[in-house]
Coordinates of C-alpha atoms in Angstrom, one line a residue:
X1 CA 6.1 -60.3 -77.3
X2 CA 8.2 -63.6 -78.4
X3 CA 6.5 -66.3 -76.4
X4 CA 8.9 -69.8 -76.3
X5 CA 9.8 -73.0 -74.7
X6 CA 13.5 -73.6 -72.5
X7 CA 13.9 -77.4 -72.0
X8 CA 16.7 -79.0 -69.7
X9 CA 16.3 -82.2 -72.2
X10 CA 14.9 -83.9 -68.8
X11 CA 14.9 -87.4 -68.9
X12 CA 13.0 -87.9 -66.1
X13 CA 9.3 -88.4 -66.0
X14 CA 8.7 -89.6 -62.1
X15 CA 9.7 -91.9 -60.2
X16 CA 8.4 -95.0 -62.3
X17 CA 10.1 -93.6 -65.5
X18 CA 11.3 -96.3 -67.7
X19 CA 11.9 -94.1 -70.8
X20 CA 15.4 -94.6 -72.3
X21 CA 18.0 -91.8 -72.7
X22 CA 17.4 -92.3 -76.5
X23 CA 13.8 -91.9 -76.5
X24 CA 14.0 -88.9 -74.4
X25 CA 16.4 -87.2 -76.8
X26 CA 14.0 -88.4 -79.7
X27 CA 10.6 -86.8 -77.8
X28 CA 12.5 -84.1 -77.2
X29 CA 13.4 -83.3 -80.5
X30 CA 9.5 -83.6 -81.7
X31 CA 8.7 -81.5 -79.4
X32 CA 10.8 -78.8 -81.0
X33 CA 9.9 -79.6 -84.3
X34 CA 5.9 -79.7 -83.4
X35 CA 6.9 -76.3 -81.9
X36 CA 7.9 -74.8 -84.8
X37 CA 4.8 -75.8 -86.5
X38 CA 2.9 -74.5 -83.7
X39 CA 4.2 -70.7 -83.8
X40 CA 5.9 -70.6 -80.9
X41 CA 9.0 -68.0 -81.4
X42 CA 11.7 -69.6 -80.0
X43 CA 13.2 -72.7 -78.5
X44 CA 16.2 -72.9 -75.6
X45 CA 18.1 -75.7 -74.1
X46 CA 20.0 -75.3 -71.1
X47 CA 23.3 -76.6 -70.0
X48 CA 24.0 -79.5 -67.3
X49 CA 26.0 -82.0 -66.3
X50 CA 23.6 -84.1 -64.0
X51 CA 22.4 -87.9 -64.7
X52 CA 18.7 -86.4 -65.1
X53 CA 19.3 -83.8 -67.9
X54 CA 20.6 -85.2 -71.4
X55 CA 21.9 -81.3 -72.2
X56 CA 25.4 -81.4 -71.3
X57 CA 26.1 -80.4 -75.4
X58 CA 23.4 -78.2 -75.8
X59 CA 24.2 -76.9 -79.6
X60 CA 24.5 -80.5 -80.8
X61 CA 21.1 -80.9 -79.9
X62 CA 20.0 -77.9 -81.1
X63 CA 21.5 -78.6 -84.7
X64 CA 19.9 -81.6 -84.4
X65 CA 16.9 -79.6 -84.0
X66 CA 17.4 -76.8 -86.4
X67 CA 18.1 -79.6 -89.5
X68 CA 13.8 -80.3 -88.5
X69 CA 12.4 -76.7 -88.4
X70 CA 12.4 -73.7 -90.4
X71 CA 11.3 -70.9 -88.4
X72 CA 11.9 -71.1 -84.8
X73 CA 14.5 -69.6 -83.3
X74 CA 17.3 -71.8 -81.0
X75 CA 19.0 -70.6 -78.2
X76 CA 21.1 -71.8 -75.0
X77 CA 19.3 -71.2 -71.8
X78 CA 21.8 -70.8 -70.4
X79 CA 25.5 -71.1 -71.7
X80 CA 27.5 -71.8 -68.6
X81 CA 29.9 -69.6 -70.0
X82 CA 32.1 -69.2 -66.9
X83 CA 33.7 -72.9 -67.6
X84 CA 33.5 -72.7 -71.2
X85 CA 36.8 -71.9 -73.5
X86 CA 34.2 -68.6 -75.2
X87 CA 36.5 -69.7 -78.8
X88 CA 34.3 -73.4 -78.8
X89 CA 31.1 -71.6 -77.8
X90 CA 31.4 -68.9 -80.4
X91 CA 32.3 -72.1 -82.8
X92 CA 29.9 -74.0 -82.1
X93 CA 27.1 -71.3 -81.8
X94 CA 27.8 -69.9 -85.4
X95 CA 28.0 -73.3 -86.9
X96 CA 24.5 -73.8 -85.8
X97 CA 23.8 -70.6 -87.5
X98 CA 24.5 -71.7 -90.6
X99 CA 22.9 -75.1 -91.0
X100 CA 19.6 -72.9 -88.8
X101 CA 20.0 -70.3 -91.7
X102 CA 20.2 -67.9 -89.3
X103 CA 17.9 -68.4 -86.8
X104 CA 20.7 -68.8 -83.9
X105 CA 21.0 -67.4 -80.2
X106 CA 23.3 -67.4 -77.0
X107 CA 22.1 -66.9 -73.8
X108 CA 25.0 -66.7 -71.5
X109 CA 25.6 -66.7 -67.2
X110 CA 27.1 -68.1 -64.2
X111 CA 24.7 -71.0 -63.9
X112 CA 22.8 -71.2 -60.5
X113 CA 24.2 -75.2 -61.0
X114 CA 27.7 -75.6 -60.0
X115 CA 28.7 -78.6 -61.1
X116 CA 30.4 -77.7 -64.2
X117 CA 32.7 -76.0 -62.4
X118 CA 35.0 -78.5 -61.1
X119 CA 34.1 -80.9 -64.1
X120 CA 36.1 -78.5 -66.0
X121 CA 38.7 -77.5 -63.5
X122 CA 37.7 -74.2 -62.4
X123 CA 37.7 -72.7 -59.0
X124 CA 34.2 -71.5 -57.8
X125 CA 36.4 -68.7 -55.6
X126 CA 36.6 -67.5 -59.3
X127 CA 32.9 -67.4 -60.0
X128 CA 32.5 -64.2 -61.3
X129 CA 35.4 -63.3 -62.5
X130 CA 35.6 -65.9 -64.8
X131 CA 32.4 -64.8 -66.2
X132 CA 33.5 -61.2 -66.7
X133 CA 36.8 -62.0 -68.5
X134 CA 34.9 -64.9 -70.7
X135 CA 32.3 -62.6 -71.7
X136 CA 34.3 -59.9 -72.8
X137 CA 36.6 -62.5 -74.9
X138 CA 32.9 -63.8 -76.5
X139 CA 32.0 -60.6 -77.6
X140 CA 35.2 -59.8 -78.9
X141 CA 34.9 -62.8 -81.5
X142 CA 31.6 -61.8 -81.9
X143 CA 32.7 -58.4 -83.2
X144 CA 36.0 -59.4 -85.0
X145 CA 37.2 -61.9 -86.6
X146 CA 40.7 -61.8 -86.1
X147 CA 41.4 -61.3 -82.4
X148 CA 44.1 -60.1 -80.1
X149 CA 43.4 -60.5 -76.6
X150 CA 45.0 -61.4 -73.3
X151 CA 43.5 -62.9 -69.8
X152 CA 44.0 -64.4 -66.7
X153 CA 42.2 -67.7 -67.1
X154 CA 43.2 -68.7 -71.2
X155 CA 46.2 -68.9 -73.2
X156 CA 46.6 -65.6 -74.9
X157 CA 45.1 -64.4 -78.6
X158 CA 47.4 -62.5 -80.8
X159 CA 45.6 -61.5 -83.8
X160 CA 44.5 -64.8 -84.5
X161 CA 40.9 -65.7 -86.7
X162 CA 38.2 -67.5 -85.5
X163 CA 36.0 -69.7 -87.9
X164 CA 33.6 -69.8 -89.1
X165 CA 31.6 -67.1 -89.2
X166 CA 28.1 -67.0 -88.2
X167 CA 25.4 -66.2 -91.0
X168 CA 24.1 -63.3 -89.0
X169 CA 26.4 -60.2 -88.8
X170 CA 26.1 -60.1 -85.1
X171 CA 24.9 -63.2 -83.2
X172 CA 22.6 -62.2 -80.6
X173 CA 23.8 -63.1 -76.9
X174 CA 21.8 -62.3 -74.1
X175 CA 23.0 -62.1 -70.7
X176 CA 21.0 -64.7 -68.0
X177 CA 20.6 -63.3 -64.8
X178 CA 19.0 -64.2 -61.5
X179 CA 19.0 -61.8 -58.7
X180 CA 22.5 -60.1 -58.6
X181 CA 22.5 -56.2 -58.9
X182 CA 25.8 -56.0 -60.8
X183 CA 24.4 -58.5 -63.3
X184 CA 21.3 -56.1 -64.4
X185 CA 24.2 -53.5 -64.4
X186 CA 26.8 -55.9 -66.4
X187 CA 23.9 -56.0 -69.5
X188 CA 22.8 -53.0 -69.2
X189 CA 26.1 -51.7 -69.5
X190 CA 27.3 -53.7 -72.3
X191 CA 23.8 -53.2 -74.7
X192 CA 23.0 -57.0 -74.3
X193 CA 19.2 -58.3 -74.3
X194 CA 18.4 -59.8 -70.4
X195 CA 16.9 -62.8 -69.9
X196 CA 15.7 -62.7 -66.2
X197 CA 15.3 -66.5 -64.7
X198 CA 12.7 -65.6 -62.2
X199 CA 11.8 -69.3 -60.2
X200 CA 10.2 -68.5 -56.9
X201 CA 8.4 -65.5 -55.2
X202 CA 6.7 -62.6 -57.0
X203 CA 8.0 -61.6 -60.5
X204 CA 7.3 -57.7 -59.9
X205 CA 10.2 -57.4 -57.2
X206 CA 12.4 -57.3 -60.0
X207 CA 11.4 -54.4 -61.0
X208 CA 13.9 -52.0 -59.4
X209 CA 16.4 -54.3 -60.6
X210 CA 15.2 -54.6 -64.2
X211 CA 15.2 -50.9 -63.9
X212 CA 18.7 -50.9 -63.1
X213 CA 19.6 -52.5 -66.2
X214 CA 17.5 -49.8 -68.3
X215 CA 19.0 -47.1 -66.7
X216 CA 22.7 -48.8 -67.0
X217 CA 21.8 -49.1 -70.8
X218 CA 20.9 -45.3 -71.1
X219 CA 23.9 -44.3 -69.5
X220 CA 26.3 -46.2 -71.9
X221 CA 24.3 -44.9 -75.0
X222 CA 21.6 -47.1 -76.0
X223 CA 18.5 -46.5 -77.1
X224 CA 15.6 -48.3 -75.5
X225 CA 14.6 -50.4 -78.4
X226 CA 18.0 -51.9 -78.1
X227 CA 17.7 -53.2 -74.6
X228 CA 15.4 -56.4 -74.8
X229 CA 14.1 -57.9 -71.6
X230 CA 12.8 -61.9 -71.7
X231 CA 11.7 -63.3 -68.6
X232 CA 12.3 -67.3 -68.0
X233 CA 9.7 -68.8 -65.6
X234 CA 8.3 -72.3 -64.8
X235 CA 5.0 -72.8 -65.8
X236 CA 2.3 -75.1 -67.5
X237 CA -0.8 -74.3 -70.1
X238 CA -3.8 -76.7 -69.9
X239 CA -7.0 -77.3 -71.6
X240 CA -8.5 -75.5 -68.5
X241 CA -6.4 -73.8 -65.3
X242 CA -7.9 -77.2 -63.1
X243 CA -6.4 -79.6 -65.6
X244 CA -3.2 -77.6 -65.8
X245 CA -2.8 -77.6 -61.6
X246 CA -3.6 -81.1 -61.4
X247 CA -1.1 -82.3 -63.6
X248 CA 1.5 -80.1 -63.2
X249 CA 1.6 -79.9 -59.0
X250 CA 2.8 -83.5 -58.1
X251 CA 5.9 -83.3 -60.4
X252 CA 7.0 -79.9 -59.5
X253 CA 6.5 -80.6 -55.9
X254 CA 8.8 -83.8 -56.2
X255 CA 11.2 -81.7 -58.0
X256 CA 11.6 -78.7 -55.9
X257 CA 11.8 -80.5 -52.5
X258 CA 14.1 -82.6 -53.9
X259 CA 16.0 -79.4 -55.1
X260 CA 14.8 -77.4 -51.3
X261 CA 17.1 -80.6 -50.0
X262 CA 19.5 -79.9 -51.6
X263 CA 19.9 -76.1 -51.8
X264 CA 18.3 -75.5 -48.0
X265 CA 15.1 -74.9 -49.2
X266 CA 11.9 -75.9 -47.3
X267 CA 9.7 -78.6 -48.7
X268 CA 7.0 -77.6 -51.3
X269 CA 3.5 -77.6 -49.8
X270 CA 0.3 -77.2 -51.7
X271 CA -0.2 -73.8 -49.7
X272 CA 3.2 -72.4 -51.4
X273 CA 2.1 -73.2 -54.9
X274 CA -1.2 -71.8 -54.9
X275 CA 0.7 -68.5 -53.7
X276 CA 3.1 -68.9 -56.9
X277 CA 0.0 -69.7 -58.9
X278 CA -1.7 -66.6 -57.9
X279 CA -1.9 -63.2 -59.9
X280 CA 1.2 -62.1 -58.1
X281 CA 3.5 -65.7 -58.1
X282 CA 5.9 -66.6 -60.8
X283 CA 4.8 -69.8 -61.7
X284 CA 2.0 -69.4 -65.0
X285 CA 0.2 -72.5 -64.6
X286 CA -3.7 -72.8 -66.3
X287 CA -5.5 -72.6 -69.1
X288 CA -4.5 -70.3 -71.9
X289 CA -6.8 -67.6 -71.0
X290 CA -5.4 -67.2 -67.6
X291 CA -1.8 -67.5 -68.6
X292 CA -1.8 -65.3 -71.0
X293 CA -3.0 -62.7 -68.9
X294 CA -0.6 -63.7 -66.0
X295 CA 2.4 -63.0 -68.7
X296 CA 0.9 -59.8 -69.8
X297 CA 0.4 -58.5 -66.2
X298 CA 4.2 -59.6 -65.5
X299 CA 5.4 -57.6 -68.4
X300 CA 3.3 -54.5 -67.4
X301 CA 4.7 -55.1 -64.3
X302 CA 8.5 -55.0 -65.2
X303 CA 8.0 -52.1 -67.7
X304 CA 7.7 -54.3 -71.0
X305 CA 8.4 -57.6 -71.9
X306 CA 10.1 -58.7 -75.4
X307 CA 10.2 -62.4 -74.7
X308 CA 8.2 -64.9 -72.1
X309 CA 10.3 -68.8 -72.1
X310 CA 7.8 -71.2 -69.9
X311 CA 10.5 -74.0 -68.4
X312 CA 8.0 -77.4 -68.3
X313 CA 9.6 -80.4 -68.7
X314 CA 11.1 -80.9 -65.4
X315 CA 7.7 -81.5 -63.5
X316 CA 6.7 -85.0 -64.3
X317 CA 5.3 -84.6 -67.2
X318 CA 4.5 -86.8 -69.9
X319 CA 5.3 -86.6 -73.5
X320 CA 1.8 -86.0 -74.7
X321 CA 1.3 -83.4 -72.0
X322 CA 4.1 -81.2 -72.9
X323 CA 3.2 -81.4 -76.6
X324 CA -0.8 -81.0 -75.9
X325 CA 0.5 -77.7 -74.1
X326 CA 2.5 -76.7 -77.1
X327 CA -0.3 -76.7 -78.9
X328 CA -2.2 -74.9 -76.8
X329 CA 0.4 -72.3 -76.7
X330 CA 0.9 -72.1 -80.2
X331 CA -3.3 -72.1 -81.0
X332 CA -4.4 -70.2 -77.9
X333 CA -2.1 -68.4 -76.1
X334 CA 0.3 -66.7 -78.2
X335 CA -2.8 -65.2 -80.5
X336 CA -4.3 -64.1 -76.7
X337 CA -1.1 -62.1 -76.1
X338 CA -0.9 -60.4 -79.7
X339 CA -4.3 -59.4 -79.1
X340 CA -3.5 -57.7 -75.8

């Protein structure tokens, strides 16, 4: 199992946070590069448009990135493809590949944030139907590269080449998903790897729907070995599980009732996280010993796990904390889930 990092390049560190946009990007960026040296596998960055996130051009940062590592992986998490023009994306995705030698990744969806919709002058009546017809487009560049297609939302492609090429002979793009049926069908259907965002309740429910996707893969033609799940969680690794609840409960409890205001969700109590913290809750918080064997019981749980993201930096969390639980990912954790 690949064990990484997704980031939302958060800029926010609590309500007293004084750090400047340019000394978030720059902590952020040493935190992918200490990464790298740790062994971790692979590092995302996801896509927003909000004052608090500094990820609105998430492969510029990502080439910034991959010009300061050599082995990790880098990946969108995710690519709101939906109100993207799929031409720049593939662009800009295989550029990255070839100053990251080849160590580029896509992971595309909806987003579950909105607000790049109307930024970009798209109708959300058109939510998913923009997705289908962008997807297909992205894969077609993917595969060719001259191109003939024809949509409903972009000019028209008459046999027309799309550079550059990326270094690897088919750029991998997985296919985010949350909770929608047809979504685990769409990827399973299509042969793409599945990153399942999993942020509240108990991961094991979406079992019959990863399920879903395995048997939509089977039917199309492909073999298991072809049909990747990763699972993208929030979550925290301490020196011990105390330490890793104490600092990590505060922020995330701002956060999500601030988010529960929002979105009609109730406030966060300390009684709901130490549900999500237990063996069955989605959120791996504690010491290395105990998450590893939370992410191993997940994966038994959804058939088999290929790749486990923790999302981290969007509790309150300090600098030194986020890079003290890199290393302890890198050093601890990833050796406990080789081992098994």
């Amino acid at each position: 199992m690949e064990i990484g990092i997704d980031s939302f390049a958060s800029a926010m560190y609590g309500d007293n946070n004084t750090l400047s946009s340019v000394d978030a990007m720059e902590q952020l960026l040493q935190r992918i590069e200490f990464a790298d040296q740790a062994g971790l596998d692979v590092f995302g960055i996801g896509e927003h448009h909000k004052k608090e996130f500094l990820d609105s051009a998430t492969a510029v940062i990502l080439s910034a990135a991959a010009a300061r590592t050599k082995n990790i992986r880098l990946t969108s998490a995710v690519t709101v493809l939906s109100a993207a023009d799929p031409v720049r994306v593939y662009q800009s995705f295989a550029t990255l590949d070839l100053i990251s030698k080849g160590r580029t990744e896509i992971v595309v969806g909806r987003g579950s944030a909105i607000e790049a919709y109307p930024l970009f002058g798209y109708d959300l009546r058109d939510y998913d139907a923009l997705f289908k017809e962008k997807l297909e487009l992205l894969l077609q560049i993917r595969d060719n590269e001259f191109v003939s297609w024809e949509g409903k939302f972009r000019p028209a492609l008459d046999n027309l080449p799309v550079y550059p090429r990326a270094l690897q002979e088919k750029l991998p793009i997985w296919l985010g998903v949350g909770g929608t049926p047809e979504s685990f069908i769409r990827a399973g259907s299509l042969g793409l790897p599945l990153m399942v965002a999993v942020i509240g309740g108990q991961t094991h429910r979406f079992k019959p729907l990863v399920d879903l996707y395995r048997e939509a893969g089977k039917a199309a033609g492909y073999k298991p070995n072809e049909l990747k799940v990763g699972l993208h969680s929030p979550g925290y690794v301490g020196s011990t599980t105390e330490k890793a609840i104490e600092e990590y409960y505060p922020g995330y409890a701002e956060l999500w009732t601030k988010l529960g205001y929002e979105r009609g969700w109730p406030p966060v109590t300390k009684g709901k996280f130490d549900g999500l913290i237990d063996n069955l809750g989605v959120l791996i918080v504690g010491g290395p010993e105990r998450a590893a064997e939370k992410i191993l019981r997940h994966s038994e749980a959804l058939g088999g796990v290929d790749r486990f993201t923790f999302q981290m930096d969007n509790a309150g969390l300090t600098h030194k904390q986020l890079m003290n639980a890199i290393e302890l990912i890198g050093a601890k954790l990833i050796p406990l889930i080789k081992k098994g």
